[in-house]
XYZ file of C-alpha atoms in Angstrom:
629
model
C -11.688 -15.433 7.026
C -9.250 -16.722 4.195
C -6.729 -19.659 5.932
C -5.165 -20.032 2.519
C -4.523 -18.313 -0.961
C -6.171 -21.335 -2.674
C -9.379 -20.549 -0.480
C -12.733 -20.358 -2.491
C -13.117 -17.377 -0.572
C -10.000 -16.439 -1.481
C -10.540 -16.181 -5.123
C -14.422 -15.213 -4.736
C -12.948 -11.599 -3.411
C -10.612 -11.286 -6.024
C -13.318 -12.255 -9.033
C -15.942 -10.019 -7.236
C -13.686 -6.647 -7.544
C -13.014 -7.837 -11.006
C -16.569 -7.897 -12.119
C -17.349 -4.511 -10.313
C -14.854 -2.756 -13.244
C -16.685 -4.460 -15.894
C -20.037 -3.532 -14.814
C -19.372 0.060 -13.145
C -20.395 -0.518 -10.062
C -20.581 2.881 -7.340
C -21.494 2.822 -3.650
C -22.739 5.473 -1.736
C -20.882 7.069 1.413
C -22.087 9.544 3.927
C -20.183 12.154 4.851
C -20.574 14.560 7.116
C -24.307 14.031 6.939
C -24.348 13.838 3.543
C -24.210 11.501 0.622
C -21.687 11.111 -1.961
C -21.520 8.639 -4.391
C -18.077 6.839 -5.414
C -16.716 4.117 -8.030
C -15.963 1.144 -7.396
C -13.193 -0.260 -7.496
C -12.021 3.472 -7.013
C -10.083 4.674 -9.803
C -5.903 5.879 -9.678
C -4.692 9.520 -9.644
C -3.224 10.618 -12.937
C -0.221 11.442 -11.695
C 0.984 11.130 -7.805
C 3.191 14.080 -7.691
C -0.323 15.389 -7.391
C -1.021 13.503 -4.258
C 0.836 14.540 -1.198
C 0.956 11.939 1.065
C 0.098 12.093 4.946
C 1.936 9.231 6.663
C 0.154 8.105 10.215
C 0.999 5.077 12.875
C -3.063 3.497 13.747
C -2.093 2.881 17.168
C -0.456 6.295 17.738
C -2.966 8.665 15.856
C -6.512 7.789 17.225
C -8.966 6.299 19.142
C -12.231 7.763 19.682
C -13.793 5.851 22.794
C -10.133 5.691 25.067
C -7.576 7.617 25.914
C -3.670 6.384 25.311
C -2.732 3.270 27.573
C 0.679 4.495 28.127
C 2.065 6.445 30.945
C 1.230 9.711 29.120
C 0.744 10.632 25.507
C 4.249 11.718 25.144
C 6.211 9.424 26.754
C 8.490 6.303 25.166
C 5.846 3.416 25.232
C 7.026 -0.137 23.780
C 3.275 -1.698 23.814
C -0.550 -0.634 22.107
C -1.589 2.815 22.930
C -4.916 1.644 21.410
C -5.072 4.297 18.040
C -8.112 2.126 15.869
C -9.674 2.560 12.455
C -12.473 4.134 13.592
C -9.986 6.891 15.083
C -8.724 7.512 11.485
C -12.286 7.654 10.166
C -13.154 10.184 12.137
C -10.160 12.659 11.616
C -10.751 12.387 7.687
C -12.534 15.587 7.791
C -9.134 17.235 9.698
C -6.882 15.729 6.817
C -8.784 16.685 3.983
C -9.135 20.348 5.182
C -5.378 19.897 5.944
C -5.055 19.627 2.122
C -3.809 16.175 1.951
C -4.337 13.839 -1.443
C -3.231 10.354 0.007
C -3.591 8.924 3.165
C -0.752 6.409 4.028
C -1.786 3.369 7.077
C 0.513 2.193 9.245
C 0.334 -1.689 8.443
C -2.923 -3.374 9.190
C -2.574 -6.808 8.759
C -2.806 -9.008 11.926
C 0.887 -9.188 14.150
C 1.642 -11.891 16.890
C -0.949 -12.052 19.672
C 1.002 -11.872 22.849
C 1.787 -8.029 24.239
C 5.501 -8.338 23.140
C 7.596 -4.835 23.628
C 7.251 -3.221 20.131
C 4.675 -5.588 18.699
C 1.916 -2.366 18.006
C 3.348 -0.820 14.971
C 2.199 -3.333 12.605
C 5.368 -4.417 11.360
C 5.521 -8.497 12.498
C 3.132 -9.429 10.883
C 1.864 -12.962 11.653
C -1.324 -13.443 8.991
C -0.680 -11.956 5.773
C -4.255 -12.464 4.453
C -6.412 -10.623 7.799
C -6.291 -7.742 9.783
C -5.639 -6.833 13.023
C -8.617 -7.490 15.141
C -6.839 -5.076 18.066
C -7.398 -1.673 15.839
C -11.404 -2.286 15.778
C -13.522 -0.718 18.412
C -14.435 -3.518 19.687
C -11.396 -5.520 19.298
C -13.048 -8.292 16.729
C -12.245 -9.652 13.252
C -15.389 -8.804 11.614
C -15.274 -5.243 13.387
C -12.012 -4.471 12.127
C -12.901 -5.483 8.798
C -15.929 -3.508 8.300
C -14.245 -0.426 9.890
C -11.279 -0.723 7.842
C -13.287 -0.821 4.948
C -15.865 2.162 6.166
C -12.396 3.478 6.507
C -11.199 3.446 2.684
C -14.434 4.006 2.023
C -14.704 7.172 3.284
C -11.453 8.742 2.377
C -12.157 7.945 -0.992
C -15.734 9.884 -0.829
C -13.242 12.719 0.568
C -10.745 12.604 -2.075
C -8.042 11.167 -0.282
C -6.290 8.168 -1.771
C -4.977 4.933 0.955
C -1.805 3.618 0.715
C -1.281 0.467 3.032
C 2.243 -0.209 4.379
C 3.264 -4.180 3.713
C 6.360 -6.397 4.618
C 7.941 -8.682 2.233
C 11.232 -8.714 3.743
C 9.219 -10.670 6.878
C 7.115 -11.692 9.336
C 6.922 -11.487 13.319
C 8.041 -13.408 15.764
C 6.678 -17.148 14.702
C 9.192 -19.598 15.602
C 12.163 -19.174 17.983
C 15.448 -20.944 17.462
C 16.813 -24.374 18.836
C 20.792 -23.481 19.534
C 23.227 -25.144 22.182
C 22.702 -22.953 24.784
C 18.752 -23.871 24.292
C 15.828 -22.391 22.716
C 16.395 -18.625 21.795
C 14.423 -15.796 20.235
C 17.697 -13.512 18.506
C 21.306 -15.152 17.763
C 23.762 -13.825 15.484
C 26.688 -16.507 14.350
C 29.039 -15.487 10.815
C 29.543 -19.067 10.842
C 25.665 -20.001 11.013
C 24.750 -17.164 8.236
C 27.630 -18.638 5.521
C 26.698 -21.851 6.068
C 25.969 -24.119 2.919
C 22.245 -24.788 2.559
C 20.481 -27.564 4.521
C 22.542 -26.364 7.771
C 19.804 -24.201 9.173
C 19.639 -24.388 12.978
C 16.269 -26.122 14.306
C 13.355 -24.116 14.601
C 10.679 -24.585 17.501
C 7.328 -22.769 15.738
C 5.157 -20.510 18.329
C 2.008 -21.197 20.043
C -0.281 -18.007 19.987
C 0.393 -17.350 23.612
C 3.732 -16.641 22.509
C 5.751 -20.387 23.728
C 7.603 -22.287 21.375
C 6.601 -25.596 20.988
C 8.893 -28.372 21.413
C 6.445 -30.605 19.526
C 6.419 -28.075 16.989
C 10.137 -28.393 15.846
C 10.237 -28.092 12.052
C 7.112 -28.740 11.150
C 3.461 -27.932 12.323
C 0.336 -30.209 12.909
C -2.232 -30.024 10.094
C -3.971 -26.236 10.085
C -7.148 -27.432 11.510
C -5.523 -28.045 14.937
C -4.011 -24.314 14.823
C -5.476 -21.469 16.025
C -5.565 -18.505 14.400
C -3.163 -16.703 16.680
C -0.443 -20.357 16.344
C 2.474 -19.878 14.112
C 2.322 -17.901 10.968
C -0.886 -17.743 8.053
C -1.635 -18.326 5.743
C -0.999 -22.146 5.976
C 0.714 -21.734 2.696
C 3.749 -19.839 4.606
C 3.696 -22.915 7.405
C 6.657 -23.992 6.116
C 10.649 -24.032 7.905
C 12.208 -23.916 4.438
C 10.160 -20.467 3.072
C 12.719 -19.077 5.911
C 15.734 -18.093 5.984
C 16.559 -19.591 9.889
C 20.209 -18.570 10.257
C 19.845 -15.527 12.744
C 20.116 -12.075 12.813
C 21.336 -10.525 10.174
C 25.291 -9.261 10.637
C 25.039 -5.578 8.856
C 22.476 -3.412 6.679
C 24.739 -3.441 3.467
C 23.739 -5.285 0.402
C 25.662 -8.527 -0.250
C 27.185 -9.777 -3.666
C 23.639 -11.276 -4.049
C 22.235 -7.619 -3.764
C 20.291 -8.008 -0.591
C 20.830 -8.254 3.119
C 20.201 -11.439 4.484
C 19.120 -12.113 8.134
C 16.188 -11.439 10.994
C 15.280 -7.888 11.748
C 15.901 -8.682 15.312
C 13.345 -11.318 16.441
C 11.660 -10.876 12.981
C 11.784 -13.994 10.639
C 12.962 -13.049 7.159
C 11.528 -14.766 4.803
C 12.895 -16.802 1.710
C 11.020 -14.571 -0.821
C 13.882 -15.674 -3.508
C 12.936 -19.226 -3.154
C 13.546 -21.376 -6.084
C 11.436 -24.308 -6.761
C 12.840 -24.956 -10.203
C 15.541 -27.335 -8.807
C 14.864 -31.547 -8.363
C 12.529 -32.251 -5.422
C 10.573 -29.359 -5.993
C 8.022 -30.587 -7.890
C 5.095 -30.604 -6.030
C 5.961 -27.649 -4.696
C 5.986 -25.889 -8.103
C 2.881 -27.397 -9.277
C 0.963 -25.595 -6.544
C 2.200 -22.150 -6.584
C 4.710 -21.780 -9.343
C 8.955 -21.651 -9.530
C 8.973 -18.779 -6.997
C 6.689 -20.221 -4.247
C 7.438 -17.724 -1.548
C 6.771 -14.747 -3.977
C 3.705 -16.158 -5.734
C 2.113 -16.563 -2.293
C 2.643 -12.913 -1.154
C 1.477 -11.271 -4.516
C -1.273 -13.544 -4.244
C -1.927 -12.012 -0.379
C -1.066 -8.753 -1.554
C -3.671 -8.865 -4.364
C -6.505 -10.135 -2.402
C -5.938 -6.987 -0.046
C -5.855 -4.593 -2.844
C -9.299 -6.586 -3.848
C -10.711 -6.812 -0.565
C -10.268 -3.257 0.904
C -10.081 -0.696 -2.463
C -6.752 0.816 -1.498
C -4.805 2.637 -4.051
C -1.240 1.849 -3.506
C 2.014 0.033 -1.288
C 3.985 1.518 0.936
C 7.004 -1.793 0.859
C 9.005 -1.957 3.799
C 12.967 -2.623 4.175
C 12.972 -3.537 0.781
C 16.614 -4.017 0.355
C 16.775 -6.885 2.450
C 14.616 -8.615 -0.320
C 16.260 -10.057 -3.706
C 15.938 -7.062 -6.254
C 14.706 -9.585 -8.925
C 11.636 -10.233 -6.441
C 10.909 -6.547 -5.498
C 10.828 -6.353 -9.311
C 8.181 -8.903 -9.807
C 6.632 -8.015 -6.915
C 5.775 -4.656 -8.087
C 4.941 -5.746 -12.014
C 2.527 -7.801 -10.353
C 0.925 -5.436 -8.460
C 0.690 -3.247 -11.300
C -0.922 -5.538 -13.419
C -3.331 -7.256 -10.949
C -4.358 -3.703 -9.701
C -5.113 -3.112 -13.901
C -6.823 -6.115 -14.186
C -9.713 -4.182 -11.699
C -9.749 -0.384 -13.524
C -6.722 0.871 -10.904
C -4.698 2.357 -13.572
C -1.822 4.279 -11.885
C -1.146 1.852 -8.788
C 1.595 3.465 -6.699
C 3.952 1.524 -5.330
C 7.236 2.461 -3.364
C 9.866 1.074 -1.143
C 11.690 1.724 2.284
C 15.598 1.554 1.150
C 17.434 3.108 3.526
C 20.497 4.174 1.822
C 22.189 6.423 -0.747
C 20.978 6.787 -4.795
C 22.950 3.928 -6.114
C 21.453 1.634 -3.467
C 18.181 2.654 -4.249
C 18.706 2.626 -7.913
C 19.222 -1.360 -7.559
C 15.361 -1.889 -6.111
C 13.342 0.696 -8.110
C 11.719 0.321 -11.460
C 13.081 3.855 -12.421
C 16.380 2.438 -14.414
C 14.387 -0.144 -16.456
C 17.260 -2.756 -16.105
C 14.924 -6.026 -16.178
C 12.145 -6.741 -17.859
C 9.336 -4.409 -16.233
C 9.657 -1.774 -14.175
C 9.608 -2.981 -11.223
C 8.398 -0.643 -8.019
C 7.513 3.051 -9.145
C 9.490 4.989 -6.210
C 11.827 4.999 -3.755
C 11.033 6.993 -0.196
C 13.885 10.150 -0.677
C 16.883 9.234 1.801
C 19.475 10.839 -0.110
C 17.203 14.212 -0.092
C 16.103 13.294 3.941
C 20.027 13.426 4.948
C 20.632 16.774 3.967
C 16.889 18.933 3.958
C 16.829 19.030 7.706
C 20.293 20.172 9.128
C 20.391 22.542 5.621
C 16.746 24.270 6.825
C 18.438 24.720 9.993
C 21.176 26.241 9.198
C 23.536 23.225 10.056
C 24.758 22.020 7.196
C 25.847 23.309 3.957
C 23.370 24.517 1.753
C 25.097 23.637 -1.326
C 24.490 19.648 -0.456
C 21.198 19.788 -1.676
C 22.022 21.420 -5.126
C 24.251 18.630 -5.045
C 21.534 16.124 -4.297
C 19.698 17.079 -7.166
C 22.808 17.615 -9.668
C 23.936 13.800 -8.936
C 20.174 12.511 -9.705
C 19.860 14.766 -12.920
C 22.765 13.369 -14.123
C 22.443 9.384 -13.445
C 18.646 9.796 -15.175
C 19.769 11.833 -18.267
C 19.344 9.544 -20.665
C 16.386 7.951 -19.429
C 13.911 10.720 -18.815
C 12.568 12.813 -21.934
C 12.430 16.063 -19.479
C 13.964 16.089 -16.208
C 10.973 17.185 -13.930
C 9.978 13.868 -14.510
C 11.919 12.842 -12.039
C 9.798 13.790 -9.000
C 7.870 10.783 -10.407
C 10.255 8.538 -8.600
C 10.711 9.708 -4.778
C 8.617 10.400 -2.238
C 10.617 12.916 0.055
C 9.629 13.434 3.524
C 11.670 15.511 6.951
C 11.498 12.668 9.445
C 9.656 9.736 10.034
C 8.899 6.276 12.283
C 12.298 5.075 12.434
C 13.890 8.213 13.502
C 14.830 9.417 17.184
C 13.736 13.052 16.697
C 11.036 14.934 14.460
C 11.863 17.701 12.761
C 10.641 19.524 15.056
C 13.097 19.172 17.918
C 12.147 21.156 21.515
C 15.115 23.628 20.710
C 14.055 23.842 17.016
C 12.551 27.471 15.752
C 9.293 27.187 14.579
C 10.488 29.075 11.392
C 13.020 26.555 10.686
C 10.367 24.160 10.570
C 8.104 26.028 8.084
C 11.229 26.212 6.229
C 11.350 22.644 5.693
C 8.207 22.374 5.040
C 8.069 24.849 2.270
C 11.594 23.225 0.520
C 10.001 19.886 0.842
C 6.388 20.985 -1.023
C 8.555 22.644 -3.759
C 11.574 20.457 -4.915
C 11.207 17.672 -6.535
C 9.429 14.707 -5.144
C 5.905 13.434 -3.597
C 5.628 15.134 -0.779
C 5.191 13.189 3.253
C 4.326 14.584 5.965
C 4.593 12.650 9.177
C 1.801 12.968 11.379
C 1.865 15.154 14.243
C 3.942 17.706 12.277
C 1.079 19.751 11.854
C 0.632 20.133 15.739
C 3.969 20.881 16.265
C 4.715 17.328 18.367
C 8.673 17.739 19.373
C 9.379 14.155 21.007
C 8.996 12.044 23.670
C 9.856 13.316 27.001
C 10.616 11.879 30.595
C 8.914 11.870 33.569
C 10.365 15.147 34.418
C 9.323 16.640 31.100
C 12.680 16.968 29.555
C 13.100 15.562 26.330
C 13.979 11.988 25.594
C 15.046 11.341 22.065
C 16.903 8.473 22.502
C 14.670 5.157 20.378
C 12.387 5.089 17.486
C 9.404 5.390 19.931
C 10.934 9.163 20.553
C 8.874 10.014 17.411
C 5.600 7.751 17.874
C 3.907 9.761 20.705
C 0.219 8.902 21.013
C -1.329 12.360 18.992
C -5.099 12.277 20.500
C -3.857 12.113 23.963
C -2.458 15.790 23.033
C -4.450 18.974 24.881
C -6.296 21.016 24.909
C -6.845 19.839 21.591
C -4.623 17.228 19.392
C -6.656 18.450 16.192
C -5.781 22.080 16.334
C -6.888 23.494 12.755
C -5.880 26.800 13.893
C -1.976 26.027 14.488
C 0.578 27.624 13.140
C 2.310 24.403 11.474
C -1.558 23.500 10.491
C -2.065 26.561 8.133
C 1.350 26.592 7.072
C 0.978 22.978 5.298
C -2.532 23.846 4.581
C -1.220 26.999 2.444
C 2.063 25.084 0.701
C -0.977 22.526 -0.401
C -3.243 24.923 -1.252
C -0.111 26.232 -3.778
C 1.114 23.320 -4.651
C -2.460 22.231 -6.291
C -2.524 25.646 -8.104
C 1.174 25.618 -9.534
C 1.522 22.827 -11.427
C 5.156 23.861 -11.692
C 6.012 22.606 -7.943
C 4.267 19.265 -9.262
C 6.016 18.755 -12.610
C 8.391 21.591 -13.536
C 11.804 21.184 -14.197
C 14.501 22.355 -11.588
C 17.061 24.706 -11.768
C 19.295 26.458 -8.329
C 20.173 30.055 -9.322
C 22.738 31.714 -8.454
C 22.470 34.673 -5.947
C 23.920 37.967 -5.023
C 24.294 40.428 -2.309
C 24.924 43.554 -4.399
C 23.265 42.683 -7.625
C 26.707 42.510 -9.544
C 28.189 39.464 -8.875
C 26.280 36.356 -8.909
C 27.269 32.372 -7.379
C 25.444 29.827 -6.224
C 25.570 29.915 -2.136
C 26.891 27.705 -0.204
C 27.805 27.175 3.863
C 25.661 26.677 6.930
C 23.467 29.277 6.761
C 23.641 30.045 3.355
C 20.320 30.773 0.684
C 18.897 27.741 -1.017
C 17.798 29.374 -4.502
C 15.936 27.647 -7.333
C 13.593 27.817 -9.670
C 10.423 25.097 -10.663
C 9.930 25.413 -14.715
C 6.880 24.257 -16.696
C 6.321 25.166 -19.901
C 6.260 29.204 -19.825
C 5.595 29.502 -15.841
C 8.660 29.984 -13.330
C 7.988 29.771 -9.515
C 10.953 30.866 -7.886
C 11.612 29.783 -3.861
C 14.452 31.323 -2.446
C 15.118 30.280 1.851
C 17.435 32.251 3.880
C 18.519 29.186 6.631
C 20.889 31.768 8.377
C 20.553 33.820 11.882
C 21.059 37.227 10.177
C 18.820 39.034 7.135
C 19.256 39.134 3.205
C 19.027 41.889 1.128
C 20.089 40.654 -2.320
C 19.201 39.594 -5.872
C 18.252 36.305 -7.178
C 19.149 34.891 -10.779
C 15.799 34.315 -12.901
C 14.769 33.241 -16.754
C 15.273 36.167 -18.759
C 13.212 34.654 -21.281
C 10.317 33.864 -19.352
C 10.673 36.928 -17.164
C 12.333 39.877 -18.882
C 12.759 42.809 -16.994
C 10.377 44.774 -15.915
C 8.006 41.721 -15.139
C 6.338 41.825 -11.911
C 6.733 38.735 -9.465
C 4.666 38.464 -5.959
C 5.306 36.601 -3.183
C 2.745 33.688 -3.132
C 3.985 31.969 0.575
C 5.806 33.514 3.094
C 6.755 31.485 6.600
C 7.187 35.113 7.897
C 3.730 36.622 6.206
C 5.683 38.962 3.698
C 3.630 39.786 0.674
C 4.483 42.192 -1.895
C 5.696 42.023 -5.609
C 9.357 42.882 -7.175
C 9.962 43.921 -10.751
C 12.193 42.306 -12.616
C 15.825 43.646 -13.964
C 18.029 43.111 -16.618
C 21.798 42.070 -15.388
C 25.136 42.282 -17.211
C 24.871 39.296 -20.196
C 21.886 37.530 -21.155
C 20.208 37.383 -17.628
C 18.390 38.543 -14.908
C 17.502 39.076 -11.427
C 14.385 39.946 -9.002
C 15.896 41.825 -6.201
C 14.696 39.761 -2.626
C 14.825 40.105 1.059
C 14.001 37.538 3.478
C 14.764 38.053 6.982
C 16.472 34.999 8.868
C 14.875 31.543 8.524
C 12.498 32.831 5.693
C 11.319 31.248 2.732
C 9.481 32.774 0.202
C 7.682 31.273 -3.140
C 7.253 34.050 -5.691
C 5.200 33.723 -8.657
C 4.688 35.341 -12.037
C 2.146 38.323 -10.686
């Protein structure tokens, strides 16, 4: 168990990995009775638009040997339903058949040890180097290692590619504050926030029974008196000044620095900016460099790439962090995960805002010296695909969407369905109140979603529980509650008859889009163009309205795939724009996914000027993909 980055052990892991490339070292893996063999270090996808990406909470997916802890399955819990590696492990047969790539954890490193309300979704972390002992069967360190690694292990013998979820923004709870009114865990003061440096309120570091210590103001007694569960590890991090200390932070925008500074609540941001270049910081920069803070986590992060094979980062609230670090942060990653035969390392951060906010933090815009993080998670597209599939919102928004990112990338992109390359788009998530599947939602209107988010641009995420149709949290009286962030996190195996229904509806209906997308390479890389639409095949324009078509087509070399999604109550009888060069009339097109079932071809016809049109009809809250036949 690493205490510090400059551990022996430390760099042991690190050189070990390293000298697996050179030599080509495989392992075997059994699964499902049978053995495959696999490289190691496991080698990158060629290209993660390939890799749709199934996005899971440990505690709230799995577990095997107990049922949830909570109240009930479905009901808002604030503390560990108990979800485990091994749970994961064994539902790697379910995802693979479900069609998923990549495979992206929850975060596993090792939080605060007292039972504080929200402390199970991985998020505070208090070790950056270890896991969390509480998601092994047995509840030990050397358990949860070994399963977390059987783990990777396996889903890499399956095909299916791990992404781990990390924090640089901060860690857990680890010290509480010293203010007037005495010792507090969340403050928020202007006055405190703008004030100059050096005028950081006192800190009082936690025991691992969750006290502050009085004899632990500022500093902390040497790391062999600690326990493992005291303060914050590595011991490299066991420092006041690596954080920030001036409260809670007092909005979510960016300040003229380009970040947001402050705690996440009672979560300690961390100084990842810190500068050791100025006088006094000598020492300091003869240890770990003129960024200490940041050499120590890409250090941490490394070793975990090393030490459990994963394939790529999942960053969370990355624009709280200096963009200048995020941009490091991910060079670094790329080249240390190079440096071991991982060639295409994905990285990609939370930034929860619109496309110029995002533009600031990812790699895609090439304004410093690398490129930074690959992607961005798909916000801007995550505002407006939902309401749109349901009919509650203009359709015309996400034309728009698309038209604003074409256009800000022009001049950087040598085609323009290389853009997908940057965003991983997904219908709901974590941090939202309600899935997209709401209890008054149409099932149809859900496929709908589904079917526009496999086929625009973007890496595709799928938030677990989708596939089972999960709708929210409800009450004691079994009405719906969708009023926190735990509205969303329901505990899945606690789910009957049966949690892992491969025969439900929303089951095959991802299982088909993947099954498509792997076999059009269009809906991976082609270019995107909306056509216009008509209802009596004479006069054509883009829709728009609640309710309206979505129209467009995916172009790769000679291939179209057109997808065409009525979101409105009523039918549509109509005609829909296609490349006359690519499809000139009388070329037959069949419908390749259907949310209703339709099949069938259309031919094909030539319209006033140089176009034309397949004729279509969907009935309400269809969506159709149609291929060349």
């Amino acid at each position: 168990m690493p205490t510090s980055i400059l551990d022996p052990t430390f760099a042991a892991t690190i050189a070990a990995r390293q000298h697996e490339r050179r030599s080509g070292t495989t392992r075997t893996v059994v699964v499902d009775g049978q053995s495959r063999m696999i490289p190691v270090p496991f080698p990158s996808p060629g290209d993660w638009r390939d890799c749709w990406v199934y996005f899971l909470l440990i505690d709230r997916f799995n577990n095997p040997s107990s049922p949830p802890r909570g109240p009930a399955w479905n009901r808002r819990f604030e503390f560990r339903h108990g979800g485990t590696f091994k749970g994961v492990q064994q539902q790697l047969g379910y995802l693979e058949r479900l069609g998923a790539k990549a495979i992206w954890l929850s975060p596993v490193l090792k939080n605060s040890k007292p039972a504080f309300t929200y402390n199970y979704h991985g998020y505070e972390t208090q070790d950056f180097l270890n896991v969390d002992e509480r998601f092994a069967s047995d509840g030990t360190r050397a358990t949860a290692e070994r399963e977390l690694t059987e783990l990777v292990d396996e889903a890499h013998a399956r095909g299916l590619y791990v992404i781990f979820d990390i924090v640089l923004n901060h860690a857990g709870r680890v010290f509480d504050y010293v203010r007037p009114q005495g010792v507090v865990a969340i403050f928020s003061d202007a006055g405190v926030m703008n004030a100059p440096l050096g005028q950081e309120p006192p800190i009082q570091w936690l025991n691992g029974f969750g006290f502050p210590r009085a004899d632990w103001q500022q500093t902390l007694p040497p790391p062999a008196q600690l326990s493992a569960d005291d303060a914050v590890w590595p011991v490299d991090l066991q420092r006041a000044e690596f954080f920030r200390r001036r409260g809670e932070k007092r909005g979510d925008k960016p300040d003229a620095r380009g970040f947001v500074r402050g705690d996440f609540g009672d979560m300690r941001q961390i100084v990842v900016e810190y500068d050791a270049s100025v006088a006094g910081q000598e020492a300091l920069r003869a240890q770990y460099g003129i960024r200490p803070v940041l050499s120590i986590l890409i250090r941490a992060y490394s070793y975990l790439v090393a030490r459990y094979d994963i394939d790529g980062y999942r960053i969370d609230t990355v624009k709280y962090v200096d963009p200048d670090a995020v941009e490091t942060f991910g060079n670094a990653m790329r080249e240390f995960a190079l440096s071991i035969g991982k060639t295409n390392f994905f990285t990609f951060g939370e930034v929860y805002d619109d496309e110029k906010t995002i533009a600031a933090f990812t790699g895609r815009n090439g304004s410093g010296e690398g490129f930074g993080v690959d992607a961005a998670l798909d916000f801007p597209l995550f505002f407006k695909l939902p309401p749109v599939a349901k009919g509650l919102a203009d359709v015309a928004t996400i034309r728009g969407v698309f038209q604003d990112r074409k256009a800000a990338e022009k001049d950087l992109l040598s085609s323009h369905g290389e853009a997908g390359r940057f965003f991983v788009s997904f219908l709901d998530n974590h941090d939202q109140h309600e899935r997209i599947q709401h209890p008054n939602t149409p099932r149809d209107q859900v496929t709908t979603a589904l079917a526009l988010l496999f086929t625009l641009q973007g890496i595709p995420c799928v938030y677990y529980g989708t596939e089972q149709g999960l709708a929210g949290t409800v009450d004691a009286q079994g009405n719906a509650d969708l009023n926190a962030n735990e509205s969303s996190r329901e505990a899945l195996w606690g789910k009957t008859p049966n949690a892992f229904d491969e025969t439900h509806p929303a089951f095959s209906a991802i299982r088909a889009l993947a099954d498509l997308r792997a076999t059009e390479p269009a809906l991976a890389y082609g270019r995107l163009y909306f056509r216009e639409v008509s209802g009596n095949g004479t006069d054509f324009g883009h829709s728009f309205g609640p309710g309206g078509l979505v129209a467009f087509s995916r172009i790769l070399v000679d291939r179209e795939v057109l997808v065409v999604a009525n979101t409105g109550a009523g039918p549509f009888n109509g005609s829909v724009i296609v490349d006359r060069d690519l499809n000139p009339a009388g070329r037959s097109m069949r419908v390749a996914f259907s949310n209703k079932g339709t099949t069938g071809t259309g031919i094909v016809h030539a319209i006033a000027g140089p176009g034309a049109a397949l004729p279509v009809v969907l009935a309400a809250n269809e969506v159709q993909v149609i291929v060349p036949a």
